[in-house]
Short mmCIF file of C-alpha atoms in Angstrom, two decimals:
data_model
loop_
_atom_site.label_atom_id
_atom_site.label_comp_id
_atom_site.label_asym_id
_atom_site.label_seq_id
_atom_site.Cartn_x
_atom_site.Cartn_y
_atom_site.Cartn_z
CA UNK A 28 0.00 0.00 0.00
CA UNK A 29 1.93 3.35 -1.05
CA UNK A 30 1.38 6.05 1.39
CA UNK A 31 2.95 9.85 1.34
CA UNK A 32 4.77 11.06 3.79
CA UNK A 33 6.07 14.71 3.97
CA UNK A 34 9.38 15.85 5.83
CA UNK A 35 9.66 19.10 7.54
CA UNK A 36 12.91 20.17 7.91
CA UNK A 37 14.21 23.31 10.12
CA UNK A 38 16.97 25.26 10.88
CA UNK A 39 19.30 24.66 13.90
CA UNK A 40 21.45 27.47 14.54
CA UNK A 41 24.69 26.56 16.82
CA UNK A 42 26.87 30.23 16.81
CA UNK A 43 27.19 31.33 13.28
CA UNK A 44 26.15 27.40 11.39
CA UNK A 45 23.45 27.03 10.59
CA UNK A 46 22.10 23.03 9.99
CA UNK A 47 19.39 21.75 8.65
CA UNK A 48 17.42 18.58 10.40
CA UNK A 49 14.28 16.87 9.56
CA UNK A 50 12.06 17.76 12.66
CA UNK A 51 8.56 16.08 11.89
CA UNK A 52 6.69 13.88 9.26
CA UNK A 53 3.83 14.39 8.40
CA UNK A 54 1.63 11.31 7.00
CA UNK A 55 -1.15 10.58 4.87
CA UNK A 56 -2.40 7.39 7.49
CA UNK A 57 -6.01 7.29 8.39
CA UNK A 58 -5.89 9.17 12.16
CA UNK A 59 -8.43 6.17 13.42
CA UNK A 60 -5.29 3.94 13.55
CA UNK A 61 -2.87 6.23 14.74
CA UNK A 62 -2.13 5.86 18.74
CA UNK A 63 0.04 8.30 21.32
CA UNK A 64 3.86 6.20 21.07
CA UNK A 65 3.05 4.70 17.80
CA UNK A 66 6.31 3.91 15.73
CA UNK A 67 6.82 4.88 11.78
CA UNK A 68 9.09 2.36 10.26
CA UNK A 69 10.31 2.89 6.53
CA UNK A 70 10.42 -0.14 4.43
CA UNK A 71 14.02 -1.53 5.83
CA UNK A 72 11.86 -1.63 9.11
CA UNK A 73 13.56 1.07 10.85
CA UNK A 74 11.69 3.18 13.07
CA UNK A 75 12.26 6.49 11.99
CA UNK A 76 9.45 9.10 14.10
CA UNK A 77 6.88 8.65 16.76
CA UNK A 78 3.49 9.67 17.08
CA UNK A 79 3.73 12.19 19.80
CA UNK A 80 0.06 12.36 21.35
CA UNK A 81 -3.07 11.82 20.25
CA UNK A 82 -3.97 15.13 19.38
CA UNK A 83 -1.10 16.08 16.74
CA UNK A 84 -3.18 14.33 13.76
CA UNK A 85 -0.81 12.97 11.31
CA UNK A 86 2.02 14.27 12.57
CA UNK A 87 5.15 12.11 13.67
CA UNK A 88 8.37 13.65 15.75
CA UNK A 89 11.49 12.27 13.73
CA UNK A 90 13.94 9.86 15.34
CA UNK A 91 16.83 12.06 14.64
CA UNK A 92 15.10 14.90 17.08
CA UNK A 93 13.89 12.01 19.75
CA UNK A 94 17.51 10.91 20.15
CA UNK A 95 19.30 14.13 20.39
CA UNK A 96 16.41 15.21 23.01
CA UNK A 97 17.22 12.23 24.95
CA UNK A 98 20.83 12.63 24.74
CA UNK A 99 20.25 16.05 26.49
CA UNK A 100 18.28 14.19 28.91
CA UNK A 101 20.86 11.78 29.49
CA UNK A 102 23.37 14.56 29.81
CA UNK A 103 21.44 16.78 32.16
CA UNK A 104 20.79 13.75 34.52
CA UNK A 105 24.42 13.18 35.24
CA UNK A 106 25.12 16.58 35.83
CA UNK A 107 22.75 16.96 38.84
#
C-alpha cells in the first residue's frame, strides 16, 4: 500500500552554522489507527518518528530529534 509522507525540515542554529534537520513527518495514514507512542518504520523496518500524542493528527516527531532530546536528557541527569 503506497502512502505519502512529507518531511519538515528546520533550521538549527549553533553560533554562526546554521544546519538543517528533519524535525517532523507528516503522514497521509487514516488518524483512526494512529495511537500516542506509535512507531513509523520505513520499508528496511527502521523506526524512523513517533506519534507524539493523540492530538497532533498525522504528525510524527522524527527519530533524529527524539535521540538528540534524549541525549540532552541523558546529559542533564548526570550533571545533577
Amino acid at each position: 500500500i503506497g502512502r505519502a509522507l512529507t518531511l519538515i525540515n528546520k533550521d538549527l542554529v549553533v553560533g554562526t552554522t546554521t544546519t538543517k534537520y528533519l524535525s517532523t513527518i507528516d503522514t497521509d495514514l487514516p488518524t483512526k489507527d494512529l495511537l500516542s507512542g506509535s512507531p513509523l518504520f520505513n520499508l528496511s523496518g527502521d523506526v524512523i518518528g513517533m506519534k507524539p500524542s493523540s492530538d497532533a493528527g498525522k504528525i510524527f516527531v522524527s527519530s533524529v530529534v527524539l535521540k538528540r532530546e534524549i541525549a540532552s536528557l541523558t546529559e542533564a541527569s548526570k550533571t545533577e
